[in-house]
């Protein structure tokens, strides 16, 4: 049986494919030991969603588990407004729409579509400045690119080639563990 990919690890994979191994290693420990401030803030946002603190609106589904058998994905969504058929992912502060954010909401989107939901809009919401960023519903090209990402993820191992970016290594929370940083 093939392993399911956690949607939350797609962003790490985009940042650096090696980091997904350390993500799994650290998953066993208390995140307070290694999460940096921005990540801790993001985690609190998601904890509020998990505990359904964000909204009591009956039109909003919060923190539901989603999965895709087609792409072998599993994870949770932030919010789904089922009146406006809008998938919403909240971030603490969005300064730029990174590709990793887009893959994350696309992964959620594909899971939900496979589960039978209808989605007309995808939005990323920046909490601190209350801004919304609309993300294009994936078309042919985006589907192809997404499928390539999933294949790359499934085929990657620690001996695979990758493009090291030292600027990313400087900021990487796993750099103490990584041979490539020493
Ligand atoms: S230290 Fe650099 S090479 Fe190692 S996981 Fe982090 S970003 Fe990747």
Coordinates of N, CA and C and ligand atoms in Angstrom, one line a residue, residues 15-16 18-19 22 162 169 172 175 178 180-181, ligand 1:
X15 N 9.6 24.1 -0.4 CA 10.7 24.9 0.3 C 12.0 24.2 0.0
X16 N 12.1 22.9 0.4 CA 13.2 22.0 0.1 C 12.8 20.6 0.2
X18 N 14.3 17.9 0.8 CA 14.9 17.1 2.0 C 14.1 17.4 3.3
X19 N 13.5 18.6 3.4 CA 12.9 18.9 4.7 C 11.8 18.0 5.1
X22 N 12.8 15.6 7.7 CA 13.0 16.2 9.1 C 11.6 16.5 9.7
X162 N 18.7 17.5 -5.9 CA 17.8 18.7 -5.7 C 18.7 19.9 -5.8
X169 N 18.6 27.5 3.3 CA 19.2 26.7 4.4 C 19.4 27.6 5.7
X172 N 16.2 27.7 7.4 CA 15.5 26.4 7.6 C 15.6 25.9 9.0
X175 N 18.0 22.9 9.8 CA 19.4 23.0 9.4 C 20.4 22.3 10.3
X178 N 20.6 18.7 9.2 CA 20.9 18.4 7.8 C 22.3 18.5 7.4
X180 N 23.6 18.8 4.6 CA 23.9 19.7 3.5 C 24.2 21.1 4.1
X181 N 23.9 21.4 5.3 CA 24.1 22.7 5.8 C 25.4 22.8 6.5
Ligands
LIG1 S1 19.2 22.8 5.6 FE1 19.0 23.4 3.5 S2 19.2 21.4 2.3 FE2 18.8 20.9 4.5 S3 16.6 20.6 4.6 FE3 17.0 22.8 5.2 S4 16.8 23.9 3.2 FE4 17.0 21.7 2.7

